[in-house]
Amino acid sequence: MDPAEKPKRSLAGMFYAGVWLVFLGFPLTAAITGPSGPLWTGVAIGATAAFIAVYLRLFWTLSAPGDPVAHQGRHVVWGVAALSACAALATPGAGPWVSTFTPFIAAALIFSLPLVPGLAAGTLVWLVPSAVAAQFSGTLWTLLGPGFGVAVIVFARLMEHNERRAQEAQHHLRVVSERESIARDVHDVLGHTLTVLSIKAQLARRLLDRDLDGARAELESIDELARESLTQIRSTVTELRTPSLATELDAARGALRAAGITPDIDVDPLLPDRDNLFAWALREGVTNAVRHSSAATCRVTATAAVLTISDDGAGCGGAEPGNGLTGLRERACAAGARVEVRPTHPDGERPGTTLEVTR
């Protein structure tokens, strides 16, 4: 998988991953107030700070949950190794409270590996060190406290997995529905016409020996019917290839959410469903946002005159337009419309990209 096409987590996901870091106050407090001495106290504080930085960086670069480790690059492997090393360095200062680090390492594994291996690896990462810590501390809190955190992580992962399965099921139903629609259209266009052509061909063959004028008339009728059928087939294919605005809006929401980008869609409900130009523009703009932007949010607005797709991602960086954008400009030009691509926030650290189609 091209790294540019990896789905990125949203800022909301980053906040959810980072808010739990407040619980690292327990090992920090143990290191500061414990008998380990200033050296190991300083090491524990530094190791905890490094742990937080690596953890947040890891969750920022993680792809969508469920992707194999091979699709995560080296981020997960090195990230988990670095987190484990930081926790080990903090152990002399934090003592048994170092078990508080285990839910965070477990989260990195649970949210990056496929469901079953991730849950198994995350549980082991929590259970073994926490059980040892409980044995040394003489209290079950160093086992059960992190265990509660791991339980919350497992629940969140299962909910995410179920949501993904539901989205896949909906996509499958849409594909089945589209196939059935295509089958109906093809049957309606070809079924009757081919039957009539077959009957007329049989009649013309019988007339060849006794009525040449009648056979000639039937052959001319077959030729006319074949031309009419070809026109209908071309019209049907064009209709099938033309995206509908409603379908593209549903697809845009699903694609953005799957990529960890929050969709913000405000479209005039009076827009016709067969608004071909806006449907093509929506498909192209959302595809580019998912593939290249690394954005947190993507806003889509549409009125009768203007369609705007804006994200808060890394920006286009002066890159040359690809085939998709070139094709969209050609469609817009043929429809008397104009396509503009510009930064969403020109002076911002993350300028983003705005695609606007005006007619």
Coordinates of C-alpha atoms in Angstrom, one line a residue:
M1 CA 0.0 0.0 0.0
D2 CA 1.2 3.5 -0.9
P3 CA 1.9 5.4 2.3
A4 CA 0.0 8.4 0.8
E5 CA -3.1 6.2 0.6
K6 CA -3.0 5.0 4.2
P7 CA -6.1 6.2 6.2
K8 CA -5.0 8.5 9.0
R9 CA -6.7 8.9 12.4
S10 CA -8.6 12.0 13.1
L11 CA -7.8 14.6 15.7
A12 CA -10.8 13.3 17.7
G13 CA -9.2 9.8 17.7
M14 CA -5.9 11.3 18.8
F15 CA -7.6 13.0 21.7
Y16 CA -9.3 9.8 22.7
A17 CA -6.0 8.0 22.6
G18 CA -4.2 10.7 24.6
V19 CA -6.7 11.6 27.3
W20 CA -5.9 8.3 29.1
L21 CA -2.3 9.4 29.5
V22 CA -3.4 11.2 32.7
F23 CA -3.2 7.8 34.5
L24 CA 0.6 7.9 34.0
G25 CA 0.5 10.2 37.0
F26 CA 0.5 7.1 39.2
P27 CA 4.0 5.8 38.3
L28 CA 5.3 9.4 38.2
T29 CA 4.0 10.0 41.7
A30 CA 5.5 6.7 42.9
A31 CA 8.9 7.7 41.4
I32 CA 8.8 11.1 42.9
T33 CA 7.7 10.1 46.4
G34 CA 9.3 6.7 46.5
P35 CA 12.7 5.6 47.9
S36 CA 14.4 5.1 44.6
G37 CA 16.7 8.2 44.8
P38 CA 17.1 11.2 42.6
L39 CA 18.9 9.4 39.8
W40 CA 16.1 6.8 39.1
T41 CA 13.5 9.4 39.8
G42 CA 14.9 11.6 37.0
V43 CA 15.2 8.6 34.7
A44 CA 11.6 7.6 35.4
I45 CA 10.4 11.2 34.6
G46 CA 12.4 11.3 31.4
A47 CA 11.3 7.8 30.4
T48 CA 7.6 8.7 31.0
A49 CA 7.9 11.9 28.9
A50 CA 9.5 9.9 26.1
F51 CA 6.8 7.2 26.5
I52 CA 4.1 9.9 26.0
A53 CA 5.8 11.3 22.9
V54 CA 6.3 7.9 21.3
Y55 CA 2.7 6.8 22.1
L56 CA 1.1 9.9 20.5
R57 CA 3.4 9.7 17.5
L58 CA 2.5 6.0 17.1
F59 CA -1.2 6.7 17.1
W60 CA -0.9 9.6 14.7
T61 CA 0.8 7.3 12.1
L62 CA -1.3 4.2 12.6
S63 CA -3.4 3.1 9.7
A64 CA -7.0 2.0 10.0
P65 CA -7.6 -0.8 12.6
G66 CA -7.4 -4.3 11.3
D67 CA -4.7 -3.7 8.7
P68 CA -1.9 -6.3 8.9
V69 CA 1.3 -5.2 10.5
A70 CA 2.9 -5.3 7.0
H71 CA 0.7 -2.4 6.1
Q72 CA 1.7 -0.4 9.1
G73 CA 5.3 -0.1 7.8
R74 CA 7.8 -0.2 10.7
H75 CA 5.8 2.2 12.9
V76 CA 4.1 -0.4 15.0
V77 CA 7.2 -2.6 15.5
W78 CA 9.5 0.2 16.4
G79 CA 6.8 2.0 18.4
V80 CA 6.0 -0.9 20.6
A81 CA 9.7 -1.6 21.1
A82 CA 10.3 2.0 22.1
L83 CA 7.3 2.0 24.5
S84 CA 8.5 -1.2 26.1
A85 CA 12.0 0.3 26.5
C86 CA 10.7 3.5 28.1
A87 CA 8.6 1.4 30.5
A88 CA 11.6 -0.7 31.4
L89 CA 13.7 2.4 32.1
A90 CA 10.9 3.7 34.4
T91 CA 10.7 0.5 36.4
P92 CA 13.5 1.2 39.0
G93 CA 11.9 4.5 39.9
A94 CA 8.2 3.7 39.6
G95 CA 8.4 0.2 41.1
P96 CA 5.2 -2.0 40.7
W97 CA 3.3 1.0 39.4
V98 CA 5.1 0.5 36.1
S99 CA 2.2 -1.8 35.3
T100 CA 0.2 1.4 34.5
F101 CA 2.2 1.6 31.3
T102 CA 0.9 -1.8 30.0
P103 CA -2.6 -0.7 28.8
F104 CA -1.0 1.8 26.4
I105 CA 1.3 -0.8 24.9
A106 CA -1.7 -3.1 24.7
A107 CA -3.7 -0.4 22.9
A108 CA -1.0 0.0 20.2
L109 CA -1.1 -3.7 19.5
I110 CA -4.9 -4.1 19.7
F111 CA -5.6 -1.2 17.3
S112 CA -2.9 -2.1 14.8
L113 CA -3.1 -5.9 14.5
P114 CA -6.1 -7.9 13.1
L115 CA -8.8 -8.4 15.7
V116 CA -7.9 -11.8 17.3
P117 CA -4.1 -11.6 17.2
G118 CA -4.4 -8.0 18.5
L119 CA -6.6 -8.9 21.4
A120 CA -4.4 -11.9 22.3
A121 CA -1.2 -9.9 22.2
G122 CA -2.7 -6.9 24.1
T123 CA -4.0 -9.1 26.8
L124 CA -0.6 -10.8 27.3
V125 CA 1.2 -7.5 27.3
W126 CA -1.1 -6.4 30.2
L127 CA -1.4 -9.7 32.1
V128 CA 2.1 -10.9 32.5
P129 CA 3.9 -7.7 33.7
S130 CA 0.9 -6.6 35.8
A131 CA 0.7 -10.0 37.5
V132 CA 4.5 -9.8 38.3
A133 CA 4.0 -6.3 39.6
A134 CA 1.1 -7.4 41.8
Q135 CA 3.2 -10.2 43.2
F136 CA 6.0 -7.7 44.3
S137 CA 3.6 -5.0 45.5
G138 CA 1.4 -7.3 47.5
T139 CA -1.8 -5.5 46.1
L140 CA -4.1 -6.5 43.3
W141 CA -4.5 -2.8 42.2
T142 CA -1.4 -3.0 40.1
L143 CA -3.1 -5.9 38.2
L144 CA -6.8 -4.8 38.3
G145 CA -6.3 -1.1 37.6
P146 CA -4.5 -1.6 34.3
G147 CA -6.9 -4.5 33.6
F148 CA -9.8 -2.0 33.7
G149 CA -8.0 0.1 31.1
V150 CA -7.4 -2.9 28.8
A151 CA -11.1 -3.9 29.2
V152 CA -12.1 -0.4 27.9
I153 CA -9.7 -0.7 25.0
V154 CA -11.0 -4.2 24.1
F155 CA -14.6 -2.9 24.2
A156 CA -13.7 0.1 21.9
R157 CA -11.9 -2.2 19.5
L158 CA -14.8 -4.6 19.3
M159 CA -17.2 -1.7 18.7
E160 CA -14.9 -0.4 15.9
H161 CA -14.7 -3.9 14.4
N162 CA -18.5 -4.2 14.4
E163 CA -19.0 -0.8 12.8
R164 CA -16.5 -1.7 10.1
R165 CA -18.3 -5.0 9.5
A166 CA -21.7 -3.1 9.3
Q167 CA -20.2 -0.7 6.7
E168 CA -18.8 -3.6 4.7
A169 CA -22.3 -5.3 4.8
Q170 CA -23.9 -2.1 3.6
H171 CA -21.4 -1.8 0.8
H172 CA -22.1 -5.4 -0.2
L173 CA -25.8 -4.7 -0.3
R174 CA -25.3 -1.6 -2.4
V175 CA -23.2 -3.7 -4.9
V176 CA -25.8 -6.4 -5.0
S177 CA -28.5 -3.8 -5.6
E178 CA -26.5 -2.2 -8.4
R179 CA -25.9 -5.6 -10.0
E180 CA -29.6 -6.4 -9.9
S181 CA -30.4 -3.0 -11.4
I182 CA -27.9 -3.5 -14.2
A183 CA -29.4 -7.0 -14.8
R184 CA -32.9 -5.6 -15.0
D185 CA -31.8 -2.8 -17.4
V186 CA -29.9 -5.2 -19.7
H187 CA -32.9 -7.6 -19.7
D188 CA -35.3 -4.8 -20.5
V189 CA -33.2 -3.5 -23.3
L190 CA -32.1 -6.7 -24.9
G191 CA -34.6 -9.4 -23.9
H192 CA -37.5 -8.1 -26.0
T193 CA -35.4 -6.9 -28.9
L194 CA -33.4 -10.1 -29.3
T195 CA -36.6 -12.1 -29.2
V196 CA -38.2 -10.0 -32.0
L197 CA -35.0 -10.2 -34.0
S198 CA -35.0 -14.0 -33.8
I199 CA -38.6 -14.2 -34.9
K200 CA -38.1 -11.9 -37.8
A201 CA -34.9 -13.7 -38.9
Q202 CA -36.8 -17.0 -39.0
L203 CA -39.6 -15.4 -41.0
A204 CA -37.2 -13.9 -43.5
R205 CA -35.5 -17.3 -43.9
R206 CA -38.9 -18.9 -44.7
L207 CA -39.8 -16.1 -47.2
L208 CA -36.6 -16.4 -49.2
D209 CA -37.9 -19.3 -51.3
R210 CA -41.4 -17.9 -52.1
D211 CA -41.5 -14.1 -51.4
L212 CA -38.3 -12.2 -52.0
D213 CA -39.9 -8.8 -51.5
G214 CA -41.3 -9.9 -48.2
A215 CA -38.0 -11.4 -47.1
R216 CA -36.3 -8.1 -48.1
A217 CA -38.8 -6.1 -46.0
E218 CA -38.2 -8.3 -43.0
L219 CA -34.4 -7.9 -43.4
E220 CA -34.8 -4.2 -43.6
S221 CA -36.9 -4.3 -40.4
I222 CA -34.2 -6.4 -38.7
D223 CA -31.6 -3.8 -39.6
E224 CA -33.7 -1.0 -38.3
L225 CA -34.5 -2.8 -35.1
A226 CA -30.9 -3.7 -34.6
R227 CA -29.9 0.0 -35.0
E228 CA -32.6 1.0 -32.5
S229 CA -31.4 -1.6 -30.1
L230 CA -27.8 -0.4 -30.4
T231 CA -28.9 3.1 -29.6
Q232 CA -30.8 1.9 -26.5
I233 CA -27.8 -0.1 -25.3
R234 CA -25.5 2.9 -25.7
S235 CA -28.0 5.1 -23.7
T236 CA -28.3 2.4 -21.0
V237 CA -24.5 2.1 -20.7
T238 CA -24.2 5.9 -20.5
E239 CA -26.8 6.0 -17.8
L240 CA -25.1 3.2 -15.8
R241 CA -21.7 5.0 -16.0
T242 CA -23.1 8.3 -14.9
P243 CA -22.9 8.7 -11.1
S244 CA -25.9 10.0 -9.2
L245 CA -25.3 12.7 -6.6
A246 CA -27.1 10.8 -3.8
T247 CA -24.9 7.7 -4.4
E248 CA -21.8 9.8 -4.5
L249 CA -22.7 11.5 -1.2
D250 CA -23.2 8.2 0.5
A251 CA -20.0 6.9 -0.9
A252 CA -18.2 10.0 0.2
R253 CA -19.4 9.7 3.8
G254 CA -18.3 6.1 3.9
A255 CA -14.9 6.7 2.3
L256 CA -14.1 9.7 4.6
R257 CA -15.1 7.8 7.8
A258 CA -13.1 4.7 6.7
A259 CA -10.1 7.0 6.2
G260 CA -10.4 8.5 9.7
I261 CA -11.6 11.9 8.2
T262 CA -14.7 13.5 9.8
P263 CA -17.2 14.3 7.0
D264 CA -19.1 17.6 7.3
I265 CA -21.7 17.6 4.4
D266 CA -24.2 20.3 3.7
V267 CA -25.9 19.9 0.3
D268 CA -29.0 21.6 -0.9
P269 CA -31.7 18.9 -0.9
L270 CA -33.3 20.4 -4.0
L271 CA -30.3 19.6 -6.2
P272 CA -31.3 17.0 -8.9
D273 CA -30.0 13.5 -8.3
R274 CA -28.7 13.4 -11.9
D275 CA -26.4 16.4 -11.4
N276 CA -23.6 14.7 -13.4
L277 CA -21.0 17.4 -13.0
F278 CA -21.3 17.8 -9.3
A279 CA -21.4 14.0 -8.8
W280 CA -18.2 13.6 -10.8
A281 CA -16.6 16.5 -8.9
L282 CA -17.6 15.1 -5.5
R283 CA -16.1 11.7 -6.5
E284 CA -12.8 13.3 -7.6
G285 CA -12.5 15.7 -4.6
V286 CA -13.2 13.1 -2.0
T287 CA -10.9 10.5 -3.6
N288 CA -8.1 13.1 -3.5
A289 CA -8.8 14.0 0.1
V290 CA -8.8 10.3 1.2
R291 CA -5.6 9.5 -0.8
H292 CA -3.4 12.5 -0.2
S293 CA -4.6 15.0 2.4
S294 CA -4.0 13.2 5.8
A295 CA -6.8 15.5 6.9
A296 CA -8.9 15.4 10.1
T297 CA -12.1 16.9 8.6
C298 CA -13.5 17.4 5.1
R299 CA -16.4 19.8 4.4
V300 CA -18.6 19.4 1.4
T301 CA -21.1 22.2 0.5
A302 CA -23.3 22.4 -2.6
T303 CA -25.9 24.8 -3.9
A304 CA -27.3 25.0 -7.4
A305 CA -24.3 27.1 -8.5
V306 CA -21.3 26.1 -6.5
L307 CA -19.9 22.8 -5.1
T308 CA -17.0 23.2 -2.6
I309 CA -14.9 20.4 -1.1
S310 CA -12.4 21.6 1.6
D311 CA -10.1 19.7 3.9
D312 CA -7.6 20.7 6.6
G313 CA -4.8 18.4 5.4
A314 CA -1.3 18.8 4.2
G315 CA -2.2 20.6 1.1
C316 CA -1.5 20.0 -2.6
G317 CA 2.0 21.6 -2.4
G318 CA 2.0 22.8 -6.0
A319 CA 1.8 19.3 -7.4
E320 CA 0.8 18.9 -11.0
P321 CA -2.9 18.0 -11.5
G322 CA -3.5 14.3 -12.1
N323 CA -5.7 12.6 -14.7
G324 CA -8.7 12.8 -12.5
L325 CA -8.6 16.5 -12.0
T326 CA -7.7 17.1 -15.7
G327 CA -10.7 15.0 -16.7
L328 CA -12.9 17.0 -14.2
R329 CA -11.7 20.3 -15.8
E330 CA -12.6 19.0 -19.2
R331 CA -16.1 18.0 -18.0
A332 CA -16.6 21.3 -16.4
C333 CA -15.5 23.2 -19.5
A334 CA -17.9 21.2 -21.6
A335 CA -20.7 22.2 -19.2
G336 CA -19.7 25.9 -19.2
A337 CA -18.4 25.6 -15.6
R338 CA -15.1 26.5 -13.9
V339 CA -12.9 24.4 -11.5
E340 CA -10.6 26.0 -9.0
V341 CA -8.1 24.3 -6.7
R342 CA -6.6 26.4 -3.9
P343 CA -5.3 26.1 -0.3
T344 CA -8.0 26.2 2.4
H345 CA -5.8 28.0 4.9
P346 CA -3.0 29.6 2.9
D347 CA -1.1 30.9 5.9
G348 CA -1.7 27.9 8.2
E349 CA 0.8 25.1 9.1
R350 CA -1.6 22.7 7.4
P351 CA -2.9 24.7 4.5
G352 CA -5.4 22.1 3.3
T353 CA -7.0 21.9 -0.1
T354 CA -10.2 23.4 -1.5
L355 CA -11.8 22.2 -4.7
E356 CA -14.5 24.5 -6.0
V357 CA -16.7 23.9 -9.1
T358 CA -18.7 27.0 -10.2
R359 CA -21.3 27.2 -13.0

